[in-house]
Amino acid sequence: MTTLQDPPVTTTPPARKRGVPAVAIGFGLAAVALFGVAPAALGDFRLGLLAKYLCIAIVAAGIGLAWGRGGMLTLGQGVFFGLGGYAMAMHLKLTDAGPGQLPDFMQLYGQLNALPWWWRPFANPVFALAATVLLPMLVAALLGLLIFRRRVRGAYFAILSQALCAAMAIFLIGQQGTTGGTNGLTDIQGFFGYDLTDPVNRRMIYFIVAGALLAVLGLTWQLMRSRYGELLVAVRDGEERVRFLGYDPANVKLVAYVAAAGMAGLAGALFVPAVGIISPAMIGVVPSIEFVIGVAVGGRASLVGPALGAVAVAWAKTALSEKLPSAWTYFEGLLFILPILFLPGGLASLVTLLRRRRLSKKEAA
Amino acid sequence: MAAFATLTACGAKTSDSTSSSAAGATIDTSGSSVKVGLLNSLSGTMAISEVTVRDSLKLAIDEINAAGGVLGKQIEPVSEDGASDWPTFAEKSQKLISQDHVAAVFGCWTSASRKAVKPVFEKNKSLLFYPVQYEGLEQSPYIFYTGATTNQQIVPGLDYLKAQGKTSLYLVGSDYVFPRTANKIIKAYATANGMKVLGEDYAPLGSTEFSTIVNKVKASGASAVFNTLNGDSNVAFFKEYKSAGLTAAAMPVVSVSIAEEEVKSIGTQYLAGQLTAWNYYQTTPGAANEKFVKAYKAKYGADKPTSDPMEAAYTSVYLWKAMVEKAGSFDVEKVKAAAAAGGITYDAPEGKVTVDGPTQHIFKTARIGKIGTDGLITEVWNSGEPIKPDPYLKGYPWAAGLS
Amino acid sequence: MTVVLSQLFTGISIGAVLLLIALGLSLTFGQMNVINMAHGELIMFGAYTVYVLQKVISGAGISLLVALPVAFVIAGLMGVLIEVLLIRRLYARPLDTLLVTWGVSLILQQAARDVFGAPNVQTRAPELLTGSIHLTDDLVVSSSRLFILVLALTAVGALSVVLKVSPLGRRIRAVVQNRDLASVSGLATGRVDRLTFFIGSGLAGIAGVALTLVGPIGPTMGTNIIVNAFLVVVVGGIGQLKGTVIVAFALGVVQSMVEYTTTVSVASVIVFLVIVAFLQWRPQGLFTLRTRSLA
């Protein structure tokens, strides 16, 4: 029987070989682009959109780790994104409403007299902030334990994570009185005391998102070049061999899966002030697949490929849908097909290809 | 967090009473044309309905342009795809306002998309014209509602059922704000009017498996069904309804989201004899409607029906034109002031409509229709005169606990 | 008691629809490991076939009968086209197939929107299939669901005969169990793949024809049903027809029973939890293909 696991994408250069200075320079350049060039070149609206793209890039960095390095195609990142987003939005809705008051939609649809018990802790900013990352990680850990221990993987895992999205979205929609239903949590006014309608504060949100992305990439880099990173790749390429070597692949996978979930949660939490809304529409099957496509385009196994790919795809989506509102879906479809078909290593593999070509030219000369 | 605090030293705090963001939207009126935004889902599940609204908005704009435009300027529509995704609606409305500098935006269908864009329009002080019947309990200074609110559609529908001697109801709806709020209103009405609600069920939007729900409806033995399902689900529901041996004669279904377009896609085989509650049908008499139907069919094809949301969208463009002309300016605040002053009317296909200044809704005549075997809906009852919009149902004592 | 019985029937009828949708997948996904997300759009092709045919053939019953083979061929050919152009290049990368075919499904949906219009379209069902059959006074079975049940079981029967008895079936099984060995034994695996894909996609077409009796016919009809269909195949066990059949009916019954006592949204969560719990017990699905392979 053939396995349902994708073979390794061989175009990844091991992160360890690239020296620390090179990576430091890379991070420096990225910081200049994100903190210097982008805010100077873009107006408020476009910068706001970039903040949204960067949120997606954070999710993508996590998927790169889980899928590119760990071989787990997680089509369920929407769930963790949603958990982080809802945790943040619940806190902000409660602050908007003021102490002792109910959020607006609860009075409208829920006809509740008191806050439901599971909303209450989110009034505390420390709890809410911690929950945006820890809650998704906790859920991922529980689910991952159940799934990986029983060696569910490959396509099974992908389909299962997809079904999780569908179930979670339907469930949230069903609880309209306490979750806002299909509407989600909208009309978020303030962010820890700062007025979100003020363009200055919105720029600040952008800087926070950009900083978070750099931090996440730094963390991913550390994970990838560590001993654990090697183990993760080994599990991807030959799970049974790793098992025979005395490691438990389930634990190795679990760490990457939980880390990816935490990143998705963080992204969801930042998405809320950046866009001003979180709704089940961001959790379902479709957005979860769209998270993945940027990773595939950028280069799933590389460090910055997923993030760059996510930004590129999100930007292309906006640009195409603005130019061709009724025909852009064709191009979106092609965006899924062409890169994967012709550039399996993603844009990142282009760099390696070019470098290799240059090397061979040098040798020839 | 400390760095964040110092960086944002110049940003406004929520506690500041004077927010520095109150600049308002700029409208580009420099050229010979003025831009307006059309914001509809052209892809995704809602495209089924919203594309027809976009078509009818374009018809109104073409007509106005052919007749000389507004204040001597041609209207230039900028169409955006909301993609049936609420954050996308918010993104696109922001884009229309701050990149295209539109004078007004027409569109949105689901309540969720309206709730998502509402803060955007309020923040930018820009105008949205919303053309679909909705659940009420809302009033935004920057939204004009040209579809029915609950007292112009649901309440008359219930009045009609009561007059027909129906004493018990079963409620079936899609799982989102409109059906849940509508059903809350229906339950309050039923309690006050001696009707019984025997059960209520919600299916996720897009759900097409209704056998269990129809079983429950059938077992309840209700004398009528109030249906607030949206989109695809209606097709599956009515096919199942007929399969279960339920008929319009024995247990009629009153639908508030099935217009001519939906009748066409479900089939009269399943729908003939069922009831709908709207403010406009293709068959509504009057010269204005004859002209509208003729123009629509000439532009989009003889087999394309016109429906209530399409008519409300078409009307919304003309109402905006009337307001702009009365104000003598495209400026949002002046346009709003012109509407608030009262007297903005238009001979719409549904009959003469008047904008209600304080609520920014419009007076509409309620019409109960019966679906015929030819796919058209014919009126069996109407409210006689346009009903004053009452989004918070303040004029109805039984609705006191609702808002 | 009547409620339980009638919900049991409902569950079986939901299961029949699920089975018909998942049947094609049990071939393309189950046997060939190809995750074809455009399977839903192949179902859509089948449904639109009925719509187009009814413009030509006026009798609702006849047009439905004609549509069955026509849809089988059209959807089958479309499937082969996708296989030849795209999937063939990706046999070594099943997860990439998922993303590529998702792109295909987006394109096909938009194409349907441009050709047939964004709104749903209407088809007529033969009067015989719009009513119901009374087993007792309270116990009613809808005739369209009965038709779908018969159709699904016939398709299962025909498929298992083909797989078990025919030379083609032997080749398919050989390729599924050991592609390399089949290849060195002189089997044209590429041709076998294409034929398997033709049949699997054709079954989607048939499912589309049947769905016109119970659901909407529009550009997005495929997306709504595809996730559940994949679940059925996963839980049933890859490469196993009987697993798909049993799980389709089991899920239908669980869904209808839970939904009757709770709400649709709670039911969908419970069904998911049941599936995760089930996979704890049988991680490879209900039935597994025994193999000595390591992975």
PDB file of C-alpha atoms in Angstrom, chain C residues 79-215:
ATOM      1  CA  GLY C  79     -12.657  13.616 -14.390  1.00  0.00           C
ATOM      2  CA  VAL C  80     -10.309  12.001 -16.889  1.00  0.00           C
ATOM      3  CA  LEU C  81      -9.447  15.434 -18.232  1.00  0.00           C
ATOM      4  CA  ILE C  82      -8.501  16.589 -14.731  1.00  0.00           C
ATOM      5  CA  GLU C  83      -6.552  13.380 -14.207  1.00  0.00           C
ATOM      6  CA  VAL C  84      -4.593  13.672 -17.429  1.00  0.00           C
ATOM      7  CA  LEU C  85      -3.877  17.381 -17.154  1.00  0.00           C
ATOM      8  CA  LEU C  86      -3.149  17.676 -13.465  1.00  0.00           C
ATOM      9  CA  ILE C  87      -3.453  14.736 -11.135  1.00  0.00           C
ATOM     10  CA  ARG C  88      -1.207  12.439 -13.171  1.00  0.00           C
ATOM     11  CA  ARG C  89       1.676  14.756 -12.467  1.00  0.00           C
ATOM     12  CA  LEU C  90       1.011  14.591  -8.755  1.00  0.00           C
ATOM     13  CA  TYR C  91       0.608  10.907  -7.906  1.00  0.00           C
ATOM     14  CA  ALA C  92       3.643  11.093  -5.685  1.00  0.00           C
ATOM     15  CA  ARG C  93       2.199  14.106  -3.846  1.00  0.00           C
ATOM     16  CA  PRO C  94      -1.368  13.312  -2.711  1.00  0.00           C
ATOM     17  CA  LEU C  95      -1.634  16.328  -0.429  1.00  0.00           C
ATOM     18  CA  ASP C  96      -0.699  18.654  -3.261  1.00  0.00           C
ATOM     19  CA  THR C  97      -3.471  17.107  -5.301  1.00  0.00           C
ATOM     20  CA  LEU C  98      -5.862  18.402  -2.691  1.00  0.00           C
ATOM     21  CA  LEU C  99      -4.768  22.000  -3.229  1.00  0.00           C
ATOM     22  CA  VAL C 100      -4.591  21.768  -7.007  1.00  0.00           C
ATOM     23  CA  THR C 101      -8.054  20.263  -7.309  1.00  0.00           C
ATOM     24  CA  TRP C 102      -9.376  22.908  -4.929  1.00  0.00           C
ATOM     25  CA  GLY C 103      -8.207  25.413  -7.544  1.00  0.00           C
ATOM     26  CA  VAL C 104      -9.985  23.378 -10.215  1.00  0.00           C
ATOM     27  CA  SER C 105     -13.160  23.456  -8.174  1.00  0.00           C
ATOM     28  CA  LEU C 106     -12.998  27.261  -7.880  1.00  0.00           C
ATOM     29  CA  ILE C 107     -12.610  27.570 -11.640  1.00  0.00           C
ATOM     30  CA  LEU C 108     -15.433  25.141 -12.403  1.00  0.00           C
ATOM     31  CA  GLN C 109     -17.759  26.971  -9.995  1.00  0.00           C
ATOM     32  CA  GLN C 110     -17.078  30.298 -11.649  1.00  0.00           C
ATOM     33  CA  ALA C 111     -17.516  28.706 -15.071  1.00  0.00           C
ATOM     34  CA  ALA C 112     -20.920  27.381 -14.028  1.00  0.00           C
ATOM     35  CA  ARG C 113     -21.801  30.851 -12.783  1.00  0.00           C
ATOM     36  CA  ASP C 114     -20.844  32.394 -16.110  1.00  0.00           C
ATOM     37  CA  VAL C 115     -22.580  29.762 -18.248  1.00  0.00           C
ATOM     38  CA  PHE C 116     -25.781  29.128 -16.288  1.00  0.00           C
ATOM     39  CA  GLY C 117     -25.967  32.295 -14.192  1.00  0.00           C
ATOM     40  CA  ALA C 118     -25.329  32.724 -10.491  1.00  0.00           C
ATOM     41  CA  PRO C 119     -28.849  31.805  -9.299  1.00  0.00           C
ATOM     42  CA  ASN C 120     -29.840  28.200  -8.808  1.00  0.00           C
ATOM     43  CA  VAL C 121     -31.624  26.574 -11.714  1.00  0.00           C
ATOM     44  CA  GLN C 122     -34.774  24.534 -11.689  1.00  0.00           C
ATOM     45  CA  THR C 123     -35.356  20.985 -12.843  1.00  0.00           C
ATOM     46  CA  ARG C 124     -38.620  19.104 -12.870  1.00  0.00           C
ATOM     47  CA  ALA C 125     -38.929  15.794 -11.116  1.00  0.00           C
ATOM     48  CA  PRO C 126     -41.320  13.148 -12.405  1.00  0.00           C
ATOM     49  CA  GLU C 127     -44.548  13.322 -10.340  1.00  0.00           C
ATOM     50  CA  LEU C 128     -43.946   9.748  -9.257  1.00  0.00           C
ATOM     51  CA  LEU C 129     -40.819  10.854  -7.378  1.00  0.00           C
ATOM     52  CA  THR C 130     -42.232  13.890  -5.575  1.00  0.00           C
ATOM     53  CA  GLY C 131     -44.673  12.086  -3.315  1.00  0.00           C
ATOM     54  CA  SER C 132     -44.294   9.565  -0.568  1.00  0.00           C
ATOM     55  CA  ILE C 133     -45.220   6.016   0.241  1.00  0.00           C
ATOM     56  CA  HIS C 134     -47.178   5.273   3.409  1.00  0.00           C
ATOM     57  CA  LEU C 135     -45.908   2.154   5.118  1.00  0.00           C
ATOM     58  CA  THR C 136     -48.327   2.646   8.001  1.00  0.00           C
ATOM     59  CA  ASP C 137     -50.387   5.711   8.877  1.00  0.00           C
ATOM     60  CA  ASP C 138     -47.474   7.475  10.530  1.00  0.00           C
ATOM     61  CA  LEU C 139     -44.578   5.842   8.780  1.00  0.00           C
ATOM     62  CA  VAL C 140     -43.871   7.593   5.517  1.00  0.00           C
ATOM     63  CA  VAL C 141     -40.989   7.109   3.130  1.00  0.00           C
ATOM     64  CA  SER C 142     -40.441   9.703   0.460  1.00  0.00           C
ATOM     65  CA  SER C 143     -40.293   8.194  -2.985  1.00  0.00           C
ATOM     66  CA  SER C 144     -37.373  10.337  -4.138  1.00  0.00           C
ATOM     67  CA  ARG C 145     -35.283   9.069  -1.229  1.00  0.00           C
ATOM     68  CA  LEU C 146     -36.341   5.517  -1.999  1.00  0.00           C
ATOM     69  CA  PHE C 147     -35.249   6.048  -5.587  1.00  0.00           C
ATOM     70  CA  ILE C 148     -31.883   7.336  -4.397  1.00  0.00           C
ATOM     71  CA  LEU C 149     -31.504   4.366  -2.055  1.00  0.00           C
ATOM     72  CA  VAL C 150     -32.188   1.931  -4.894  1.00  0.00           C
ATOM     73  CA  LEU C 151     -29.876   3.852  -7.186  1.00  0.00           C
ATOM     74  CA  ALA C 152     -27.078   3.903  -4.596  1.00  0.00           C
ATOM     75  CA  LEU C 153     -27.392   0.207  -3.844  1.00  0.00           C
ATOM     76  CA  THR C 154     -27.464  -0.629  -7.549  1.00  0.00           C
ATOM     77  CA  ALA C 155     -24.332   1.419  -8.061  1.00  0.00           C
ATOM     78  CA  VAL C 156     -22.633  -0.290  -5.116  1.00  0.00           C
ATOM     79  CA  GLY C 157     -23.619  -3.678  -6.524  1.00  0.00           C
ATOM     80  CA  ALA C 158     -22.399  -2.874 -10.004  1.00  0.00           C
ATOM     81  CA  LEU C 159     -19.168  -1.420  -8.694  1.00  0.00           C
ATOM     82  CA  SER C 160     -18.350  -4.362  -6.478  1.00  0.00           C
ATOM     83  CA  VAL C 161     -19.043  -6.759  -9.346  1.00  0.00           C
ATOM     84  CA  VAL C 162     -16.720  -4.768 -11.564  1.00  0.00           C
ATOM     85  CA  LEU C 163     -14.014  -4.683  -8.911  1.00  0.00           C
ATOM     86  CA  LYS C 164     -14.300  -8.330  -7.940  1.00  0.00           C
ATOM     87  CA  VAL C 165     -15.028 -10.140 -11.168  1.00  0.00           C
ATOM     88  CA  SER C 166     -14.012  -8.139 -14.221  1.00  0.00           C
ATOM     89  CA  PRO C 167     -10.477  -8.025 -15.626  1.00  0.00           C
ATOM     90  CA  LEU C 168     -10.536  -4.277 -15.121  1.00  0.00           C
ATOM     91  CA  GLY C 169     -11.355  -4.770 -11.457  1.00  0.00           C
ATOM     92  CA  ARG C 170      -8.478  -7.171 -11.096  1.00  0.00           C
ATOM     93  CA  ARG C 171      -6.144  -4.619 -12.625  1.00  0.00           C
ATOM     94  CA  ILE C 172      -7.452  -1.858 -10.396  1.00  0.00           C
ATOM     95  CA  ARG C 173      -6.907  -3.946  -7.319  1.00  0.00           C
ATOM     96  CA  ALA C 174      -3.453  -4.919  -8.486  1.00  0.00           C
ATOM     97  CA  VAL C 175      -2.473  -1.296  -8.974  1.00  0.00           C
ATOM     98  CA  VAL C 176      -3.944  -0.270  -5.637  1.00  0.00           C
ATOM     99  CA  GLN C 177      -2.161  -2.985  -3.706  1.00  0.00           C
ATOM    100  CA  ASN C 178       1.220  -2.592  -5.284  1.00  0.00           C
ATOM    101  CA  ARG C 179       1.660  -0.097  -8.056  1.00  0.00           C
ATOM    102  CA  ASP C 180       5.292  -0.904  -8.746  1.00  0.00           C
ATOM    103  CA  LEU C 181       4.767  -4.619  -8.881  1.00  0.00           C
ATOM    104  CA  ALA C 182       1.752  -4.162 -11.152  1.00  0.00           C
ATOM    105  CA  SER C 183       3.833  -1.992 -13.398  1.00  0.00           C
ATOM    106  CA  VAL C 184       6.745  -4.394 -13.701  1.00  0.00           C
ATOM    107  CA  SER C 185       4.256  -7.184 -14.322  1.00  0.00           C
ATOM    108  CA  GLY C 186       3.343  -5.436 -17.527  1.00  0.00           C
ATOM    109  CA  LEU C 187       0.195  -3.597 -16.458  1.00  0.00           C
ATOM    110  CA  ALA C 188      -0.320  -0.220 -18.100  1.00  0.00           C
ATOM    111  CA  THR C 189      -0.905   1.490 -14.772  1.00  0.00           C
ATOM    112  CA  GLY C 190      -1.576   4.836 -16.425  1.00  0.00           C
ATOM    113  CA  ARG C 191      -4.503   3.399 -18.361  1.00  0.00           C
ATOM    114  CA  VAL C 192      -5.853   1.670 -15.298  1.00  0.00           C
ATOM    115  CA  ASP C 193      -5.648   4.949 -13.384  1.00  0.00           C
ATOM    116  CA  ARG C 194      -7.556   6.767 -16.066  1.00  0.00           C
ATOM    117  CA  LEU C 195     -10.285   4.127 -16.207  1.00  0.00           C
ATOM    118  CA  THR C 196     -10.621   4.107 -12.423  1.00  0.00           C
ATOM    119  CA  PHE C 197     -10.867   7.847 -12.454  1.00  0.00           C
ATOM    120  CA  PHE C 198     -13.441   7.716 -15.222  1.00  0.00           C
ATOM    121  CA  ILE C 199     -15.684   5.412 -13.223  1.00  0.00           C
ATOM    122  CA  GLY C 200     -15.234   7.309  -9.969  1.00  0.00           C
ATOM    123  CA  SER C 201     -15.989  10.646 -11.576  1.00  0.00           C
ATOM    124  CA  GLY C 202     -18.851   9.173 -13.551  1.00  0.00           C
ATOM    125  CA  LEU C 203     -20.415   8.037 -10.284  1.00  0.00           C
ATOM    126  CA  ALA C 204     -20.238  11.663  -9.140  1.00  0.00           C
ATOM    127  CA  GLY C 205     -22.241  12.564 -12.226  1.00  0.00           C
ATOM    128  CA  ILE C 206     -24.898  10.015 -11.300  1.00  0.00           C
ATOM    129  CA  ALA C 207     -24.993  11.381  -7.767  1.00  0.00           C
ATOM    130  CA  GLY C 208     -25.571  14.835  -9.265  1.00  0.00           C
ATOM    131  CA  VAL C 209     -28.559  13.581 -11.225  1.00  0.00           C
ATOM    132  CA  ALA C 210     -30.051  12.069  -8.087  1.00  0.00           C
ATOM    133  CA  LEU C 211     -29.418  15.204  -6.032  1.00  0.00           C
ATOM    134  CA  THR C 212     -31.660  17.249  -8.331  1.00  0.00           C
ATOM    135  CA  LEU C 213     -34.539  15.387  -6.663  1.00  0.00           C
ATOM    136  CA  VAL C 214     -33.714  16.566  -3.160  1.00  0.00           C
ATOM    137  CA  GLY C 215     -31.502  19.647  -3.279  1.00  0.00           C
TER     138      GLY C 215
END
